[in-house]
Every structure is written in structure tokens, then in C-alpha cells.
Amino acid sequence: MVILILGATSAIARSVAEQYAGAGHPIVLGARDIEAAEAVAADIQIRFEVDTWAKQFDALDTESHADFVADIEAEAGAIDVVLLAFGDMGDQEESERDFAQAKRVIDINYTGAASLAEAVASRMSERGEGSIIGISSVAGDRGRKSNYFYGSAKGAFSLYLQGLRNRLSEHGVHVMTAKLGFVDTRMTFGMETPIPIASPDAVGKAIMRAQQAGVEVLYYPHFWRGVMGIIKAIPEKVFKRLSI
């Protein structure tokens, strides 16, 4: 079973790669920083004794995505599971001052993710099997002033995955949306959070278990489902006066 992991140098992606490699699956790692991806691939190959490939991948270069997927399948074989783990929170205040920065956040988190998912989905639907895992965020469940460009892109990506799941269900392809809360990564480095931060290792294990169980929407840590249920239920007149 070939596993394609994009955004492969992130802590979450690396943890997921280790879970599947530990189960004996060959791993293809795609990242913008090819040298970092090659280092991760070499490490996994040595420790888990599985075949690995490192490929340069640019989420913003959407015109290359179809060929990128075709080249991987020609070299490594049909992709059975793809994890879309790339993303960029950006800087909210910078995005408010310069829409080019906001567009970059939107394009990485939504446009690039949807483009790559489509390139894989068409191949999986023809084969009648496969699993697409998209990492979204609880930030996409309700817009907040502190990160509404990032949150809106993740919210759009969650809706996209919902529609893709609806489309591909009759073709035997599983689509999972992983809505993550705070995770101990570069993205949250230095952040003061009122809620405990999950470890990348725990997230990686949870994602693999959920994919194998056919889960469609995963909140992790699981208490975020309840937290976001409460936050979404707050009336707009009240919510706009809050700083959460």
C-alpha cells in the first residue's frame, strides 16, 4: 500500500509517515524543501526498512499537480492513501495590511489542497479504492478576528472535503477530514493557549487509526468536537463582542 504524504517535513506529517512505515508500507514524501524531505525519507528508510521516495512539491504550483501525481504513480505505484498535511497560518495583521499575503494563505490552505486532492481523486475513483486525508483545523468552524484568513481557508477546505466525500462515496473512495486543535508544531511555537496542546506523535497515531477505521470527520484531541459545538452555538451578537 503506497502512502503519499504532502507537507512531509512538518511534525504531524512526519509522525503519520512513521506510523505507516512502522506497518511496513512504502512512503512517498512531498515537500517544498527537497533536501529536508530527502533527509526525512532516508531516516524513515533506515529505521523502518521500507521503500521511500522524496519529491519536491509546491502547493502553489497548481498546474504541476496532475503531472506530479502521475510521475509518482509511474515510479512508486498506485497511491492508496494520500495525506494533505501542508498549510500556512500566515500572519493575520500582515494579511490585513497586504492582501497578497492573505491570498498566499488562502491559496496554500485551500486552492493548492483542493487542486492536489482533485488530481488524486480522479485516479482513485477510476480504480474504485483509496483514501484521501485532508488536515483542516477547528479554526475553520467559526471565523475569529485573530486568524480569519487562515480560518476561512480551512473552513472552505473542510466544505470541499465534505463535497468530495459525497462525490466519491459511490466509487469506493474514503475521504477523511481531520480537524485539529492546538498541536505542538512550528505553527504554534510560542503561542499561549488556554487548552492543552497535543503532541504530533499522538496526532499521527490518531490519524492512522481513524483512516483505517473509515472515520469521515476526526476532531483531535476529541474534546474539540464539544468545544467547537459550543462556540458555533454562541449567537453572533454575543460572539462579535468576545475575544476568543
mmCIF file of C-alpha atoms in Angstrom:
data_model
loop_
_atom_site.group_PDB
_atom_site.id
_atom_site.type_symbol
_atom_site.label_atom_id
_atom_site.label_comp_id
_atom_site.label_asym_id
_atom_site.label_seq_id
_atom_site.Cartn_x
_atom_site.Cartn_y
_atom_site.Cartn_z
ATOM 1 C CA MET A 1 0.000 0.000 0.000
ATOM 2 C CA VAL A 2 1.661 3.238 -1.184
ATOM 3 C CA ILE A 3 1.294 6.236 1.124
ATOM 4 C CA LEU A 4 1.773 9.773 -0.238
ATOM 5 C CA ILE A 5 2.386 12.433 2.386
ATOM 6 C CA LEU A 6 2.485 16.095 1.373
ATOM 7 C CA GLY A 7 3.928 18.790 3.575
ATOM 8 C CA ALA A 8 6.168 15.971 4.657
ATOM 9 C CA THR A 9 8.646 17.950 6.733
ATOM 10 C CA SER A 10 6.055 19.053 9.297
ATOM 11 C CA ALA A 11 5.977 17.326 12.664
ATOM 12 C CA ILE A 12 2.466 15.962 12.087
ATOM 13 C CA ALA A 13 3.264 14.641 8.617
ATOM 14 C CA ARG A 14 6.452 13.014 9.827
ATOM 15 C CA SER A 15 4.588 11.303 12.653
ATOM 16 C CA VAL A 16 1.943 9.948 10.270
ATOM 17 C CA ALA A 17 4.688 8.733 7.918
ATOM 18 C CA GLU A 18 6.329 6.853 10.790
ATOM 19 C CA GLN A 19 3.027 5.168 11.732
ATOM 20 C CA TYR A 20 2.514 3.805 8.209
ATOM 21 C CA ALA A 21 6.177 2.938 7.724
ATOM 22 C CA GLY A 22 6.055 1.050 11.014
ATOM 23 C CA ALA A 23 3.276 -1.058 9.496
ATOM 24 C CA GLY A 24 5.547 -1.836 6.519
ATOM 25 C CA HIS A 25 4.104 0.490 3.877
ATOM 26 C CA PRO A 26 6.254 2.301 1.285
ATOM 27 C CA ILE A 27 6.200 6.067 1.753
ATOM 28 C CA VAL A 28 6.395 8.943 -0.752
ATOM 29 C CA LEU A 29 7.228 12.263 0.859
ATOM 30 C CA GLY A 30 6.456 15.527 -0.917
ATOM 31 C CA ALA A 31 7.672 18.898 0.340
ATOM 32 C CA ARG A 32 8.801 22.272 -0.980
ATOM 33 C CA ASP A 33 12.194 21.814 0.720
ATOM 34 C CA ILE A 34 13.500 18.772 -1.162
ATOM 35 C CA GLU A 35 16.673 18.473 0.930
ATOM 36 C CA ALA A 36 14.633 18.291 4.133
ATOM 37 C CA ALA A 37 12.283 15.764 2.531
ATOM 38 C CA GLU A 38 15.238 13.630 1.441
ATOM 39 C CA ALA A 39 16.587 13.659 4.994
ATOM 40 C CA VAL A 40 13.230 12.524 6.401
ATOM 41 C CA ALA A 41 12.935 9.836 3.711
ATOM 42 C CA ALA A 42 16.433 8.492 4.449
ATOM 43 C CA ASP A 43 15.720 8.402 8.179
ATOM 44 C CA ILE A 44 12.450 6.509 7.716
ATOM 45 C CA GLN A 45 14.008 4.082 5.235
ATOM 46 C CA ILE A 46 16.773 3.190 7.672
ATOM 47 C CA ARG A 47 14.643 2.921 10.796
ATOM 48 C CA PHE A 48 11.645 1.092 9.301
ATOM 49 C CA GLU A 49 13.260 -0.712 6.333
ATOM 50 C CA VAL A 50 10.620 0.361 3.825
ATOM 51 C CA ASP A 51 10.957 1.927 0.381
ATOM 52 C CA THR A 52 10.796 5.717 0.454
ATOM 53 C CA TRP A 53 10.855 8.479 -2.141
ATOM 54 C CA ALA A 54 11.337 12.209 -1.666
ATOM 55 C CA LYS A 55 9.707 14.563 -4.180
ATOM 56 C CA GLN A 56 9.675 18.326 -4.487
ATOM 57 C CA PHE A 57 6.130 19.635 -4.169
ATOM 58 C CA ASP A 58 4.816 23.200 -4.361
ATOM 59 C CA ALA A 59 1.223 23.690 -3.219
ATOM 60 C CA LEU A 60 1.030 26.996 -5.092
ATOM 61 C CA ASP A 61 2.069 25.482 -8.440
ATOM 62 C CA THR A 62 -1.349 24.005 -9.155
ATOM 63 C CA GLU A 63 -0.613 23.494 -12.863
ATOM 64 C CA SER A 64 2.021 20.909 -11.917
ATOM 65 C CA HIS A 65 -0.167 18.795 -9.618
ATOM 66 C CA ALA A 66 -1.621 16.378 -12.183
ATOM 67 C CA ASP A 67 1.846 15.577 -13.577
ATOM 68 C CA PHE A 68 3.241 15.344 -10.030
ATOM 69 C CA VAL A 69 0.732 12.618 -9.140
ATOM 70 C CA ALA A 70 1.213 10.825 -12.476
ATOM 71 C CA ASP A 71 5.004 10.745 -12.018
ATOM 72 C CA ILE A 72 4.687 9.293 -8.506
ATOM 73 C CA GLU A 73 2.332 6.533 -9.635
ATOM 74 C CA ALA A 74 4.638 5.700 -12.559
ATOM 75 C CA GLU A 75 7.581 5.297 -10.186
ATOM 76 C CA ALA A 76 6.140 4.027 -6.889
ATOM 77 C CA GLY A 77 2.820 2.500 -7.949
ATOM 78 C CA ALA A 78 -0.805 3.412 -7.378
ATOM 79 C CA ILE A 79 -1.343 5.748 -4.442
ATOM 80 C CA ASP A 80 -3.539 4.077 -1.822
ATOM 81 C CA VAL A 81 -3.544 6.770 0.858
ATOM 82 C CA VAL A 82 -2.741 10.464 0.483
ATOM 83 C CA LEU A 83 -2.309 12.845 3.397
ATOM 84 C CA LEU A 84 -2.567 16.563 2.662
ATOM 85 C CA ALA A 85 -0.656 17.963 5.618
ATOM 86 C CA PHE A 86 0.719 21.186 4.177
ATOM 87 C CA GLY A 87 -0.525 24.550 5.344
ATOM 88 C CA ASP A 88 0.470 28.022 6.414
ATOM 89 C CA MET A 89 -1.201 30.099 9.130
ATOM 90 C CA GLY A 90 0.450 33.283 7.896
ATOM 91 C CA ASP A 91 0.314 36.493 9.913
ATOM 92 C CA GLN A 92 -3.182 37.902 10.363
ATOM 93 C CA GLU A 93 -2.114 41.527 10.808
ATOM 94 C CA GLU A 94 0.229 41.339 7.809
ATOM 95 C CA SER A 95 -2.580 39.844 5.737
ATOM 96 C CA GLU A 96 -4.876 42.716 6.751
ATOM 97 C CA ARG A 97 -2.276 45.220 5.513
ATOM 98 C CA ASP A 98 -1.265 43.371 2.360
ATOM 99 C CA PHE A 99 -3.833 41.246 0.559
ATOM 100 C CA ALA A 100 -1.077 39.472 -1.388
ATOM 101 C CA GLN A 101 -0.126 37.814 1.914
ATOM 102 C CA ALA A 102 -3.752 36.931 2.598
ATOM 103 C CA LYS A 103 -4.078 35.413 -0.869
ATOM 104 C CA ARG A 104 -0.992 33.304 -0.256
ATOM 105 C CA VAL A 105 -2.548 31.887 2.939
ATOM 106 C CA ILE A 106 -5.797 31.171 1.112
ATOM 107 C CA ASP A 107 -4.065 29.592 -1.882
ATOM 108 C CA ILE A 108 -1.835 27.292 0.171
ATOM 109 C CA ASN A 109 -4.528 26.131 2.580
ATOM 110 C CA TYR A 110 -7.407 25.885 0.132
ATOM 111 C CA THR A 111 -6.611 26.266 -3.577
ATOM 112 C CA GLY A 112 -3.456 24.150 -3.515
ATOM 113 C CA ALA A 113 -5.017 21.490 -1.303
ATOM 114 C CA ALA A 114 -8.140 21.207 -3.457
ATOM 115 C CA SER A 115 -6.031 21.069 -6.632
ATOM 116 C CA LEU A 116 -3.889 18.196 -5.385
ATOM 117 C CA ALA A 117 -6.881 16.322 -3.978
ATOM 118 C CA GLU A 118 -8.609 16.519 -7.365
ATOM 119 C CA ALA A 119 -5.533 15.116 -9.117
ATOM 120 C CA VAL A 120 -5.544 12.094 -6.793
ATOM 121 C CA ALA A 121 -9.330 11.722 -6.613
ATOM 122 C CA SER A 122 -9.722 11.171 -10.350
ATOM 123 C CA ARG A 123 -7.255 8.276 -10.267
ATOM 124 C CA MET A 124 -8.698 6.707 -7.107
ATOM 125 C CA SER A 125 -12.263 6.921 -8.408
ATOM 126 C CA GLU A 126 -11.244 5.106 -11.599
ATOM 127 C CA ARG A 127 -9.685 2.319 -9.501
ATOM 128 C CA GLY A 128 -12.611 2.248 -7.071
ATOM 129 C CA GLU A 129 -10.435 2.416 -3.967
ATOM 130 C CA GLY A 130 -8.208 4.689 -1.945
ATOM 131 C CA SER A 131 -8.238 7.102 0.936
ATOM 132 C CA ILE A 132 -7.774 10.890 0.952
ATOM 133 C CA ILE A 133 -6.974 12.559 4.269
ATOM 134 C CA GLY A 134 -7.156 16.338 4.452
ATOM 135 C CA ILE A 135 -5.825 18.131 7.501
ATOM 136 C CA SER A 136 -8.128 21.001 8.300
ATOM 137 C CA SER A 137 -8.477 22.917 11.550
ATOM 138 C CA VAL A 138 -11.017 23.737 14.211
ATOM 139 C CA ALA A 139 -10.238 27.339 13.179
ATOM 140 C CA GLY A 140 -12.397 26.646 10.140
ATOM 141 C CA ASP A 141 -15.508 26.003 12.218
ATOM 142 C CA ARG A 142 -16.098 29.666 13.093
ATOM 143 C CA GLY A 143 -14.427 32.854 11.954
ATOM 144 C CA ARG A 144 -12.437 34.779 14.548
ATOM 145 C CA LYS A 145 -10.672 38.123 14.283
ATOM 146 C CA SER A 146 -7.323 36.628 15.296
ATOM 147 C CA ASN A 147 -6.956 34.350 12.255
ATOM 148 C CA TYR A 148 -9.894 34.751 9.877
ATOM 149 C CA PHE A 149 -7.877 34.401 6.663
ATOM 150 C CA TYR A 150 -6.400 31.094 7.797
ATOM 151 C CA GLY A 151 -9.698 30.014 9.365
ATOM 152 C CA SER A 152 -11.743 30.833 6.274
ATOM 153 C CA ALA A 153 -9.334 28.875 4.045
ATOM 154 C CA LYS A 154 -9.535 25.859 6.347
ATOM 155 C CA GLY A 155 -13.313 26.217 6.570
ATOM 156 C CA ALA A 156 -13.520 26.218 2.771
ATOM 157 C CA PHE A 157 -11.237 23.181 2.645
ATOM 158 C CA SER A 158 -13.481 21.334 5.117
ATOM 159 C CA LEU A 159 -16.514 22.071 2.939
ATOM 160 C CA TYR A 160 -14.576 20.968 -0.145
ATOM 161 C CA LEU A 161 -13.697 17.647 1.511
ATOM 162 C CA GLN A 162 -17.324 17.191 2.538
ATOM 163 C CA GLY A 163 -18.404 17.566 -1.083
ATOM 164 C CA LEU A 164 -15.583 15.346 -2.336
ATOM 165 C CA ARG A 165 -16.638 12.669 0.183
ATOM 166 C CA ASN A 166 -20.183 12.899 -1.142
ATOM 167 C CA ARG A 167 -18.931 12.570 -4.739
ATOM 168 C CA LEU A 168 -16.505 9.700 -4.164
ATOM 169 C CA SER A 169 -18.530 7.561 -1.764
ATOM 170 C CA GLU A 170 -20.227 5.725 -4.633
ATOM 171 C CA HIS A 171 -16.784 4.982 -6.135
ATOM 172 C CA GLY A 172 -15.394 3.274 -3.033
ATOM 173 C CA VAL A 173 -13.003 6.094 -2.103
ATOM 174 C CA HIS A 174 -12.754 7.189 1.527
ATOM 175 C CA VAL A 175 -12.337 10.901 2.302
ATOM 176 C CA MET A 176 -11.472 11.986 5.840
ATOM 177 C CA THR A 177 -11.390 15.490 7.266
ATOM 178 C CA ALA A 178 -9.028 15.813 10.223
ATOM 179 C CA LYS A 179 -9.942 18.889 12.255
ATOM 180 C CA LEU A 180 -7.042 19.516 14.576
ATOM 181 C CA GLY A 181 -6.845 21.776 17.588
ATOM 182 C CA PHE A 182 -3.588 23.043 19.028
ATOM 183 C CA VAL A 183 -0.651 20.757 18.173
ATOM 184 C CA ASP A 184 2.943 21.218 19.303
ATOM 185 C CA THR A 185 4.427 22.309 15.954
ATOM 186 C CA ARG A 186 6.295 25.250 14.439
ATOM 187 C CA MET A 187 2.895 26.814 13.721
ATOM 188 C CA THR A 188 2.035 27.027 17.422
ATOM 189 C CA PHE A 189 5.557 27.721 18.714
ATOM 190 C CA GLY A 190 5.428 30.437 21.353
ATOM 191 C CA MET A 191 1.620 30.562 21.448
ATOM 192 C CA GLU A 192 -0.084 30.800 24.831
ATOM 193 C CA THR A 193 -3.129 28.554 24.645
ATOM 194 C CA PRO A 194 -5.948 28.105 27.198
ATOM 195 C CA ILE A 195 -6.366 24.468 26.086
ATOM 196 C CA PRO A 196 -3.734 21.678 26.269
ATOM 197 C CA ILE A 197 -1.554 21.199 23.173
ATOM 198 C CA ALA A 198 -1.456 17.725 21.599
ATOM 199 C CA SER A 199 1.811 16.057 20.642
ATOM 200 C CA PRO A 200 2.498 15.351 16.944
ATOM 201 C CA ASP A 201 3.078 11.678 17.824
ATOM 202 C CA ALA A 202 -0.400 11.351 19.346
ATOM 203 C CA VAL A 203 -1.923 13.110 16.326
ATOM 204 C CA GLY A 204 -0.125 10.803 13.903
ATOM 205 C CA LYS A 205 -1.395 7.710 15.660
ATOM 206 C CA ALA A 206 -4.941 9.103 15.822
ATOM 207 C CA ILE A 207 -4.981 9.928 12.101
ATOM 208 C CA MET A 208 -3.805 6.462 11.062
ATOM 209 C CA ARG A 209 -6.307 4.726 13.377
ATOM 210 C CA ALA A 210 -9.139 6.904 12.093
ATOM 211 C CA GLN A 211 -8.224 6.322 8.429
ATOM 212 C CA GLN A 212 -8.124 2.571 8.932
ATOM 213 C CA ALA A 213 -11.488 2.689 10.738
ATOM 214 C CA GLY A 214 -13.092 4.660 7.902
ATOM 215 C CA VAL A 215 -13.796 7.738 10.038
ATOM 216 C CA GLU A 216 -15.115 10.648 7.980
ATOM 217 C CA VAL A 217 -14.574 13.614 10.304
ATOM 218 C CA LEU A 218 -11.949 13.418 13.032
ATOM 219 C CA TYR A 219 -11.643 16.041 15.733
ATOM 220 C CA TYR A 220 -8.348 15.699 17.607
ATOM 221 C CA PRO A 221 -7.980 15.924 20.503
ATOM 222 C CA HIS A 222 -11.536 14.614 20.633
ATOM 223 C CA PHE A 223 -12.804 17.220 23.108
ATOM 224 C CA TRP A 224 -12.577 19.820 20.341
ATOM 225 C CA ARG A 225 -15.825 18.474 18.847
ATOM 226 C CA GLY A 226 -17.649 19.561 22.004
ATOM 227 C CA VAL A 227 -15.706 22.809 22.340
ATOM 228 C CA MET A 228 -16.486 23.843 18.773
ATOM 229 C CA GLY A 229 -20.104 22.760 19.164
ATOM 230 C CA ILE A 230 -20.425 25.285 21.995
ATOM 231 C CA ILE A 231 -18.527 28.016 20.123
ATOM 232 C CA LYS A 232 -20.651 27.567 16.998
ATOM 233 C CA ALA A 233 -23.816 27.829 19.096
ATOM 234 C CA ILE A 234 -22.939 31.272 20.503
ATOM 235 C CA PRO A 235 -25.233 33.877 18.894
ATOM 236 C CA GLU A 236 -23.443 36.244 16.514
ATOM 237 C CA LYS A 237 -24.486 39.311 18.541
ATOM 238 C CA VAL A 238 -22.676 37.840 21.535
ATOM 239 C CA PHE A 239 -19.772 36.275 19.646
ATOM 240 C CA LYS A 240 -18.646 39.500 17.989
ATOM 241 C CA ARG A 241 -18.029 41.008 21.422
ATOM 242 C CA LEU A 242 -15.816 38.133 22.543
ATOM 243 C CA SER A 243 -12.057 37.754 22.181
ATOM 244 C CA ILE A 244 -11.667 34.001 21.872
#
